[in-house]
Each structure stands twice: as structure tokens, then as C-alpha cells.
Short mmCIF file of C-alpha atoms in Angstrom, two decimals:
data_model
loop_
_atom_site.label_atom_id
_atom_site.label_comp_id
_atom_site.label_asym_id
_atom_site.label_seq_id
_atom_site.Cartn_x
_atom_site.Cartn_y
_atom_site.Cartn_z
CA UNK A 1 20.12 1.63 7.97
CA UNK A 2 21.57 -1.37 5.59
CA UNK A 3 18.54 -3.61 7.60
CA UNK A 4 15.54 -1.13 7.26
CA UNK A 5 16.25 -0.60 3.85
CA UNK A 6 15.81 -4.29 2.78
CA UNK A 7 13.07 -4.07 5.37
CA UNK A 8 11.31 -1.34 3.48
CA UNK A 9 12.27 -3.04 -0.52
CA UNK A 10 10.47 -6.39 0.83
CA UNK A 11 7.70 -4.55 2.47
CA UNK A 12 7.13 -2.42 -1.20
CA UNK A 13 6.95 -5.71 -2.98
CA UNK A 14 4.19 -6.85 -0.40
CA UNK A 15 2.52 -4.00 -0.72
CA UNK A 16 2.55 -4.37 -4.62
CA UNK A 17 1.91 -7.93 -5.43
CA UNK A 18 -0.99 -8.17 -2.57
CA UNK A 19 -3.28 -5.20 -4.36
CA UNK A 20 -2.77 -7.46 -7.65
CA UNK A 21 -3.62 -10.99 -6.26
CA UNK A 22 -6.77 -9.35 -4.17
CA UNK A 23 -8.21 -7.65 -8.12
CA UNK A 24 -7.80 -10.67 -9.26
CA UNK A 25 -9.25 -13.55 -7.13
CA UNK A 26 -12.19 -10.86 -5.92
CA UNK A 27 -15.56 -10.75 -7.76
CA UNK A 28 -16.03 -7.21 -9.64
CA UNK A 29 -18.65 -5.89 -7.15
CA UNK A 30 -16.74 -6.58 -4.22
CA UNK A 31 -13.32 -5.32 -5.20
CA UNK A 32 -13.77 -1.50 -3.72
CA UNK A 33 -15.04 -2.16 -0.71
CA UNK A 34 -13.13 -4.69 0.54
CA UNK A 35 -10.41 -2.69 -0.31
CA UNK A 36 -11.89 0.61 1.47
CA UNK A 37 -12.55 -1.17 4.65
CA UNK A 38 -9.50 -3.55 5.37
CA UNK A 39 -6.77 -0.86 4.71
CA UNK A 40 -4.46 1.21 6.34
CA UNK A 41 -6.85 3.59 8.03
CA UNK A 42 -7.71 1.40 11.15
CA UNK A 43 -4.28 0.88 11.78
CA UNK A 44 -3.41 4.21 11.84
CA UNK A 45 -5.88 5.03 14.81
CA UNK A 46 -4.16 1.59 16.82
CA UNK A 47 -0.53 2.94 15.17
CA UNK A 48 -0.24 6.00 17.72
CA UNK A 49 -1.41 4.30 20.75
CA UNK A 50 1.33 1.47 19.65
CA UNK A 51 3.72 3.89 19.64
CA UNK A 52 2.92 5.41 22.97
CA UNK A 53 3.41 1.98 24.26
CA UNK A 54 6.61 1.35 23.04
CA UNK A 55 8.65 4.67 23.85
CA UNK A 56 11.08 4.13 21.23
CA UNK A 57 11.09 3.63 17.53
CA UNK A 58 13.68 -0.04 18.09
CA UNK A 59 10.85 -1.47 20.10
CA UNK A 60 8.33 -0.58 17.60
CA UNK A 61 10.36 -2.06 14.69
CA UNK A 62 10.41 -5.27 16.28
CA UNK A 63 6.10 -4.85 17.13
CA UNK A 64 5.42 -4.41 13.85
CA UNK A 65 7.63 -7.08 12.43
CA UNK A 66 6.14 -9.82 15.08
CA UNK A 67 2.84 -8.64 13.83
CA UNK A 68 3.41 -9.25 9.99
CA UNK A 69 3.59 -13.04 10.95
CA UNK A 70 -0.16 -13.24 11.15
CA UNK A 71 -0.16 -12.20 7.20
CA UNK A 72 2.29 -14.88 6.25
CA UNK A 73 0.07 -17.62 8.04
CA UNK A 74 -2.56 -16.05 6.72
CA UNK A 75 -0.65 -16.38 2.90
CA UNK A 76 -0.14 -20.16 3.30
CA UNK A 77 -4.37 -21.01 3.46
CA UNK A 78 -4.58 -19.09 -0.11
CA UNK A 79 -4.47 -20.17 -3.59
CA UNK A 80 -2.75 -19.20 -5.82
CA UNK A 81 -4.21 -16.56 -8.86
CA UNK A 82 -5.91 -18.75 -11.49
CA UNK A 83 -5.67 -15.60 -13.81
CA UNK A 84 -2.07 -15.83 -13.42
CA UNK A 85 -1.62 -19.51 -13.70
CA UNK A 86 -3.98 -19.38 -17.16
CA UNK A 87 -1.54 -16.37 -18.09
CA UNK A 88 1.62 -18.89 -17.27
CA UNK A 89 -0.15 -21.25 -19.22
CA UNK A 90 -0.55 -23.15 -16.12
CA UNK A 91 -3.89 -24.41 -17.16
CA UNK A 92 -4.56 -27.81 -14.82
CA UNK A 93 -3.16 -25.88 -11.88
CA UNK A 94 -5.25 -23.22 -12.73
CA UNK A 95 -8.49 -25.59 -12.73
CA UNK A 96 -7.52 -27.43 -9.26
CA UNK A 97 -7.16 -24.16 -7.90
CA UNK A 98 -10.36 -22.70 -8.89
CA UNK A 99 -12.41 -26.36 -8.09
CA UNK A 100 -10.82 -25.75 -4.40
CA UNK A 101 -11.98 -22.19 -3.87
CA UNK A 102 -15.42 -23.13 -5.84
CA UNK A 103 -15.39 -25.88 -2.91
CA UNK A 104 -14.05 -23.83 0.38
CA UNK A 105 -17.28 -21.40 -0.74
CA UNK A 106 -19.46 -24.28 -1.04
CA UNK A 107 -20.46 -22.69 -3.93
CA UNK A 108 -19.58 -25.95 -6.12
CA UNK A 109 -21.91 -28.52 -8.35
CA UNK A 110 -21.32 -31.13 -11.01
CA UNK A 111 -22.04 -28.32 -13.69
CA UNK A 112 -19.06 -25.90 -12.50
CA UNK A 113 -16.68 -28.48 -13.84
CA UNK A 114 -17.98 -28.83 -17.46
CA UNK A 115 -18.27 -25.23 -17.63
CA UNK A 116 -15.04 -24.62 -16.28
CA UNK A 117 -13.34 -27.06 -18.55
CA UNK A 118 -15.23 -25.09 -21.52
CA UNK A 119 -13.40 -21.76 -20.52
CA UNK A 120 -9.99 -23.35 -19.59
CA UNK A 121 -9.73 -25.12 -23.46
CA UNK A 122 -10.29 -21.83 -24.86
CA UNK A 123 -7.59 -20.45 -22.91
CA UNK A 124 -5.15 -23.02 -23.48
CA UNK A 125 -5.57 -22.83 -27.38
CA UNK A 126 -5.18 -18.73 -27.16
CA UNK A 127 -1.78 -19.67 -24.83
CA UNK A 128 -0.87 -22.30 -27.43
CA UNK A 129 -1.00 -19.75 -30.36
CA UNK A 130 0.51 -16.89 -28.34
CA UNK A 131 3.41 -18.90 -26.68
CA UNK A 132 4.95 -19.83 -29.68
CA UNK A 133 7.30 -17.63 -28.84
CA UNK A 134 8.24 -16.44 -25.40
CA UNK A 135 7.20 -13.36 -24.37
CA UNK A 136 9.56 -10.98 -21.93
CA UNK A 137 7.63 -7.96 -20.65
CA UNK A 138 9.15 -5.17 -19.47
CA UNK A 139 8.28 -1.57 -18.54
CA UNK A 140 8.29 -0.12 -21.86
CA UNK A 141 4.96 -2.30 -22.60
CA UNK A 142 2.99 -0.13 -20.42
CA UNK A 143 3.66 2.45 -22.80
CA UNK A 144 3.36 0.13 -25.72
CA UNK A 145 0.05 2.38 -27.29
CA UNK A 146 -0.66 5.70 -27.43
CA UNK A 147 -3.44 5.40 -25.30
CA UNK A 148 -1.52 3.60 -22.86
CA UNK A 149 1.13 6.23 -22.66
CA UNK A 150 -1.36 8.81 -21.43
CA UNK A 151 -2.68 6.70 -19.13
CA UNK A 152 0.35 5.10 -17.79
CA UNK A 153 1.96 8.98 -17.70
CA UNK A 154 -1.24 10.02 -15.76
CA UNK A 155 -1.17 7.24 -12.82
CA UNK A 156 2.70 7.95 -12.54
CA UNK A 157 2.47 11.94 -11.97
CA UNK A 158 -0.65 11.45 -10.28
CA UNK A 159 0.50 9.38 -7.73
CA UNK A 160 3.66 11.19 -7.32
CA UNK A 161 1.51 14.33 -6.51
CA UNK A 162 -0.94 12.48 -4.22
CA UNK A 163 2.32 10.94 -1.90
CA UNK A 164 4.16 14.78 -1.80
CA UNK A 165 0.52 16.17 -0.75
CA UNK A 166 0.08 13.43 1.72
CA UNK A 167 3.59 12.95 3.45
CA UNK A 168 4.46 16.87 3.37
CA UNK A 169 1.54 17.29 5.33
CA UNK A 170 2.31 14.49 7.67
CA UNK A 171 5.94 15.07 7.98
CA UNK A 172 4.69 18.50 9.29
CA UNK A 173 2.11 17.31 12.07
CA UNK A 174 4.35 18.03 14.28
CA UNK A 175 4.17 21.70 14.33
CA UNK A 176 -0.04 21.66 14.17
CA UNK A 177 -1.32 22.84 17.56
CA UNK A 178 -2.42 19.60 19.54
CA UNK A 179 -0.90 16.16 20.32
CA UNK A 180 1.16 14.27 17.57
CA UNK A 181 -0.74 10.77 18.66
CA UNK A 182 -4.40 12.21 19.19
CA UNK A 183 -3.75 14.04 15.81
CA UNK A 184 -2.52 11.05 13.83
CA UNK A 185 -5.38 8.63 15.86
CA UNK A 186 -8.31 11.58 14.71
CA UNK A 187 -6.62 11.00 11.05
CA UNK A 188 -7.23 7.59 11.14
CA UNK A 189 -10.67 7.79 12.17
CA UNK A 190 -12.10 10.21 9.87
CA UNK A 191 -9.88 7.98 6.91
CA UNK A 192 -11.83 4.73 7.87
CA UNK A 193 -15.04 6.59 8.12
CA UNK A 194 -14.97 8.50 4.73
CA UNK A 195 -13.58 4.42 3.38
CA UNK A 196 -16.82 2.91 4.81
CA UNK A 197 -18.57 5.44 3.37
CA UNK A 198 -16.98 5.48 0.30
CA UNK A 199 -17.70 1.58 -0.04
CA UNK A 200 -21.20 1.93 0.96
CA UNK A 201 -22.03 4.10 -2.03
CA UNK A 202 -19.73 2.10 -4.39
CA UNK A 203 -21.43 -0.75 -3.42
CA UNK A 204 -25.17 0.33 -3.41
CA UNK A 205 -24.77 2.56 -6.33
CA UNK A 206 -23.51 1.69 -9.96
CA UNK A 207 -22.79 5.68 -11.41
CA UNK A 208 -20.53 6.06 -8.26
CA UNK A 209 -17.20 4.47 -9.85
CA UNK A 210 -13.32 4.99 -9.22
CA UNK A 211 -13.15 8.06 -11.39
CA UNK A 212 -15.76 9.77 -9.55
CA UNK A 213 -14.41 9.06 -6.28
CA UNK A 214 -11.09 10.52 -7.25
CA UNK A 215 -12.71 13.52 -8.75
CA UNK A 216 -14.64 14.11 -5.36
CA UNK A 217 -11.41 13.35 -3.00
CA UNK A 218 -9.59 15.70 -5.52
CA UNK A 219 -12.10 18.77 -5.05
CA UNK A 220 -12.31 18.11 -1.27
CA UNK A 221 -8.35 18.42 -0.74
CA UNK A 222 -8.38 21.24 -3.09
CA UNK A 223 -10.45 22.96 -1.36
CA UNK A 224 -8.43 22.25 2.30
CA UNK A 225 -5.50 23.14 1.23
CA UNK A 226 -6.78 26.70 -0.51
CA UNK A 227 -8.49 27.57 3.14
CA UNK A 228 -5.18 26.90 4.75
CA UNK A 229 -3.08 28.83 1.63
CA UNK A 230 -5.40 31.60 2.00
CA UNK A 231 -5.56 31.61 5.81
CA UNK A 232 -1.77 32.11 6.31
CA UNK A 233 -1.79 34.12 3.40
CA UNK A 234 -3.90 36.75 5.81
CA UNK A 235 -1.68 36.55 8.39
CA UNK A 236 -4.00 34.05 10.81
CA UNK A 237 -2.85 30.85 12.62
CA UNK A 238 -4.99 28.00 14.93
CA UNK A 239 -6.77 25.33 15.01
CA UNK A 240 -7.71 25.53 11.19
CA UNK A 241 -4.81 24.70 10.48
CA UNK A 242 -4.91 21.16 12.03
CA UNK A 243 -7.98 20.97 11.16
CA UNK A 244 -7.68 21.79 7.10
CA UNK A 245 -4.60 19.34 7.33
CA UNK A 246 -6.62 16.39 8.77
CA UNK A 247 -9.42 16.78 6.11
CA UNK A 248 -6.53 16.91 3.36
CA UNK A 249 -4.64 13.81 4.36
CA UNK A 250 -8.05 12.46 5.05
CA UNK A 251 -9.43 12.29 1.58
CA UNK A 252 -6.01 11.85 0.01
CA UNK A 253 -6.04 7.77 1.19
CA UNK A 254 -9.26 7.66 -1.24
CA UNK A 255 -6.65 8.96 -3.84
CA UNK A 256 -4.29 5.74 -2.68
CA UNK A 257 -7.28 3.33 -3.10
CA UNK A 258 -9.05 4.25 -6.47
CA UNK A 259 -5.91 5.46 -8.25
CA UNK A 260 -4.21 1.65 -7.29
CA UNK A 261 -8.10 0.34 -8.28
CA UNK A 262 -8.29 1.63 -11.31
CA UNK A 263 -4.37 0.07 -12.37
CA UNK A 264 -5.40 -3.01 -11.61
CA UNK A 265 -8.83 -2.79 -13.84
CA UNK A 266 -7.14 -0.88 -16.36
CA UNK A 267 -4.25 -3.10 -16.91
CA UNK A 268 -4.14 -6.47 -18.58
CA UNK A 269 -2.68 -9.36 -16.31
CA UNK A 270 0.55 -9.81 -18.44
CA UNK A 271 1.21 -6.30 -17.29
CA UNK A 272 -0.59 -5.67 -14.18
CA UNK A 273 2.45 -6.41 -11.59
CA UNK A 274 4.89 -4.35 -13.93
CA UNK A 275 1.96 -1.81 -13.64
CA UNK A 276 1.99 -1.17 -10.07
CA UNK A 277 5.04 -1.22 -9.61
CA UNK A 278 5.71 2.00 -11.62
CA UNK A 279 3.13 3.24 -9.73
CA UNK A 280 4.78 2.06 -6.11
CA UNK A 281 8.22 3.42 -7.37
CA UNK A 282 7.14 6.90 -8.51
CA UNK A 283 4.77 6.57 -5.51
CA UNK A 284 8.19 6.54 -3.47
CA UNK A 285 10.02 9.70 -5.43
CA UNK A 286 6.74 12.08 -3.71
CA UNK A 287 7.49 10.85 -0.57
CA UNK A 288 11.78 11.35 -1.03
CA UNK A 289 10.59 14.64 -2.06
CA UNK A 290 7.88 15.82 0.75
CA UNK A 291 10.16 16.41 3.36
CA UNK A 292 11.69 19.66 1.45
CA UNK A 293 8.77 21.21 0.38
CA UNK A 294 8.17 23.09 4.03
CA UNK A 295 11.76 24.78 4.04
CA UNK A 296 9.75 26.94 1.20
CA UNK A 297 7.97 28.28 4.27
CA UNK A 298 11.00 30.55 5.42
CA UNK A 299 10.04 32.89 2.67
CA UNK A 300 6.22 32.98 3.32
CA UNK A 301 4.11 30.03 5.17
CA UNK A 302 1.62 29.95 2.84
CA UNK A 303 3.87 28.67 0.01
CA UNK A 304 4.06 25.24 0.55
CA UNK A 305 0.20 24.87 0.23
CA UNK A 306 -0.21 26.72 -2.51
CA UNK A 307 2.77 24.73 -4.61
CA UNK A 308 0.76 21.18 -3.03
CA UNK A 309 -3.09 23.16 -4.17
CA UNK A 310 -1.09 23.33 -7.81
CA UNK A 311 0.16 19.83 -7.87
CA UNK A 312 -3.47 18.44 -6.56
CA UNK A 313 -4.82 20.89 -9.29
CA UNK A 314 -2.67 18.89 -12.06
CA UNK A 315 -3.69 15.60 -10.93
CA UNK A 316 -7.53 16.46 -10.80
CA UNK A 317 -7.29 17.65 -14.58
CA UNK A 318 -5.13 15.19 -16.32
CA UNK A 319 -7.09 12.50 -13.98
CA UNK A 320 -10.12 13.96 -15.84
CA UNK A 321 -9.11 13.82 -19.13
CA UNK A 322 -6.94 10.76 -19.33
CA UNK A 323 -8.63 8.12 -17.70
CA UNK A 324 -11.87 6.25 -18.16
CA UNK A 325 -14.04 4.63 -15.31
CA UNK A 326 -12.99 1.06 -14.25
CA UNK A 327 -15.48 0.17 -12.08
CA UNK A 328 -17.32 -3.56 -13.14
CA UNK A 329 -14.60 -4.22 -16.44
CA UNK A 330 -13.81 -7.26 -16.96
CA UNK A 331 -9.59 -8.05 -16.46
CA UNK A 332 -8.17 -8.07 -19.70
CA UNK A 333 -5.38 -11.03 -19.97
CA UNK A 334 -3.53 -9.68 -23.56
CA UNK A 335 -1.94 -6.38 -24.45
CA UNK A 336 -3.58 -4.97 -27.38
CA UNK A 337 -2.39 -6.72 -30.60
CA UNK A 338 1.14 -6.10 -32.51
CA UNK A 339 -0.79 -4.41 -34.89
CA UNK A 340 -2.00 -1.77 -32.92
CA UNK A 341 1.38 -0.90 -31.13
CA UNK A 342 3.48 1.86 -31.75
CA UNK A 343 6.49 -0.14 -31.57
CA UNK A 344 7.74 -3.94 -31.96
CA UNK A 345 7.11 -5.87 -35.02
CA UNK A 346 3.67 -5.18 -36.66
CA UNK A 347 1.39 -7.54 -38.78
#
């Protein structure tokens, strides 16, 4: 237990740090569906047959650990985030770094450096004024404006609902009508299908941004789990069941992708790590959670549905009111200004 749980700490900070460095060494247009199609969906339809092969969940362990080694080789032929080494104030690594990538996508030309060098001097005089004295950030600067509270509260119950819908569900697969592998494998499938989709449209169409794709995942799993509520409710029991569950699950992984999108868009890069990591960590308290929720259905079956329909509800209208499309922004470096903060020494 002591060895999977560093396992799993070292595994979240993966999982955080590599949505960051992707927003921020990815052109604008590109960001979504790059995302949507190299994700966790086509692993989950090679997971099951994975763990068929293996028998036993020590064997598997030590599968998926050999396997991670391909991402650390793959780690050492990257550079590292110019955004973050202008941030640092980093500013000649920054410009080596971004002459080598201009050059691995033989994209580069005498002009590139001149213009380059142009952008870098402005950023080196903002760092110059702004590091006169050191700056520590810490959680409480995502909550540093109003605005930013409502936003920051929104991701953090939002995701919280969106990992209890999804792992309650899954943590119950096992009592759906049909195998545990084919189910999980069909789960997969239809995930990476609705993510190619998904990127397709973001990518051909400009009005379909993260917001909307929320909103549309949102209504979809509403409406899943309110068939399923409503078909226990009246007493019935099948293949619906699975079925509803799937579909659920299914368009919940859209939730994963645009909700951790639109952090990294929404936040500035001084706070975008800090960012998703409240996100990961409250992501984490819904899945602690999940495993309770079905003991509700000694009372009535229908319960735990209708308690994750009113927790997907929630998230659907705060999502709506709270946030504001992402999709194309331009990364912010800088918090807002003293002067505009609710707290900290003002000007």
C-alpha cells in the first residue's frame, strides 16, 4: 500500500504538469484536438484486454509501469516551456529553446530571430520591473479577484461532481448485465469516437468552443442518468441499464478534457500549475467519495442516480453562468494587477 501510494502521488503530478506544458508549447488551434485524440480513451479499449492477459492485478502493476518508460524517453527529446522560462525570467534559455523547436519544424528564417529578439526585450523589461521583488504564489492567488473566486469555485465543484458521476458508475460495472472487459473495451470505444468527433468540429468550426462542449456532454449525461433514475424508479431492469451507464461515462471524459482546457486558457502561467492542481486534488475527493454513493441503493435503486442527475445538474448551471469560452485566448503570463485584487497591498 506504502508503494502504490507514492506510485499514485507521482503519477498525479504527471498527470498535472503534462496538461500544462502541452497548452503551452501547442498553437491555439491545435490544443483541443490533440488533446481529444491522444488521451485516455484508446487505452481504455487495450486496458481490458491487458488485463485479461495478465490474470492478476501484481502483474499488471509491473505492465503498466514498464510501459511508462516510453513517456520518459519520450520527455528527454522535448524542450523545455519557453512561457515558463520567460515567466522565470529565463529569457536566453527561453530564446535557444524556441530557435530549436522553430528549427526541428523547419519552420525557421533569418527574420524569426529579429522578431523574436523584439518580443523577448519586452519581456525581460516587464520581468525586470515585476521581479523587483520576489514573488511566492500560492493557492490563495487563484482566488485573488472576485471573478477569479467564482471561477476557481466553479472548476473545483465541477470537477468534483464530474469524478463521483464517473467513478460511481464505474466502480459499479460490475453488477451491469454483460462482461466487465467487453463493457469497459465498448466504453473506450464510444469515448475515442465521441473525442474524434468532438475534435473534428472544434477544429473545423470556430462557435463550437470548450463551453459548448461541456454544455452538450452535460445535457447528454443528464439525460442518461434520468432514463436509468426513472427506469428503476418503475420497477424495470436490463440491458438499459448498461447501456444508459456506457453513454454516461462516455460523455463524462469530454467533461475531463474541456473542463482541464479551459484551466489552462483561463489561467495565467504564474498560476496555471497551482491551477490544476486544485483541480487534480478536488478531482481526487469525487473519486474517495464514489465508492459510497451505491450503498444508498439498499433503500431504493434508483437513488444513487438521481443524487449523481442532481450533482451533474449543479455543474451544468454554475458551468453556465460562471465561466466564459476559452477557446483561441491568448495565455495570459500576469495575475491581474495589485490594484484590482481583493487582497494584498493595493496601489
Amino acid at each position: 500500500m506504502v508503494w502504490r501510494t507514492l506510485a499514485g502521488v507521482f503519477t498525479g503530478g504527471v498527470t498535472v504538469v503534462q496538461m500544462v506544458f502541452m497548452v503551452e508549447n501547442i498553437p491555439r488551434k491545435d490544443r483541443m484536438w490533440i488533446q481529444n485524440s491522444i488521451t485516455w480513451s484508446p487505452n481504455l479499449i487495450l486496458f481490458p484486454f491487458v488485463a485479461w492477459l495478465c490474470q492478476d492485478w501484481r502483474t499488471m502493476s509491473v505492465v503498466i509501469a514498464a510501459s511508462s518508460i516510453a513517456t520518459f524517453l519520450a520527455c528527454l527529446i522535448l524542450e523545455e516551456s519557453p512561457r515558463w522560462l520567460i515567466q522565470k525570467g529565463r529569457i536566453e534559455e527561453a530564446r535557444k529553446s524556441l530557435i530549436r523547436i522553430r528549427k526541428t519544424d523547419k519552420l525557421y528564417d533569418e527574420t524569426f530571430e529579429k522578431q523574436l529578439d523584439e518580443v523577448l526585450h519586452v519581456e525581460a523589461e516587464k520581468h525586470a520591473r515585476s521581479s523587483k521583488k520576489a514573488k511566492k504564489y500560492t493557492f490563495i492567488h487563484l482566488f485573488c479577484t472576485w471573478k477569479m473566486i467564482a471561477q476557481s469555485l466553479t472548476f473545483i465543484t465541477g470537477i468534483t461532481c464530474t469524478t463521483f458521476i464517473v467513478y460511481s458508475l464505474m466502480y459499479n460495472m460490475e453488477k451491469l448485465s454483460g462482461s466487465l472487459y467487453w463493457n469497459l473495451a465498448i466504453m473506450g470505444a464510444s469515448r475515442w469516437i465521441i473525442n474524434i468527433a468532438v475534435s473534428i468540429a472544434d477544429y473545423k468550426l470556430p462557435w463550437f468552443g470548450r463551453k459548448m462542449i461541456n454544455q452538450i456532454a452535460m445535457i447528454c449525461t443528464l439525460f442518461a442518468l434520468l432514463m436509468i433514475a426513472v427506469y428503476l424508479y418503475f420497477g424495470y431492469n436490463g440491458q438499459l441499464i448498461a447501456i444508459g451507464t456506457v453513454a454516461a461515462v462516455s460523455m463524462c471524459s469530454q467533461l475531463f478534457i474541456a473542463k482541464y482546457m479551459m484551466v489552462n486558457e483561463l489561467y495565467p502561467t504564474a498560476v496555471r500549475n497551482l491551477a490544476v492542481s486544485a483541480v487534480s486534488t478536488m478531482s481526487r475527493i469525487g473519486s474517495m467519495f464514489s465508492p459510497q454513493l451505491f450503498y444508498l441503493s439498499d433503500y431504493a435503486e434508483w437513488i444513487p442516480y438521481a443524487v449523481l442527475f442532481s450533482c451533474q445538474l449543479y455543474d451544468f448551471i454554475v458551468l453556465s453562468l460562471f465561466l466564459p469560452e476559452t477557446k483561441g485566448v491568448i495565455l495570459e503570463n500576469h495575475l491581474p494587477p495589485k490594484h484590482k485584487r481583493i487582497f494584498g497591498k493595493r496601489s
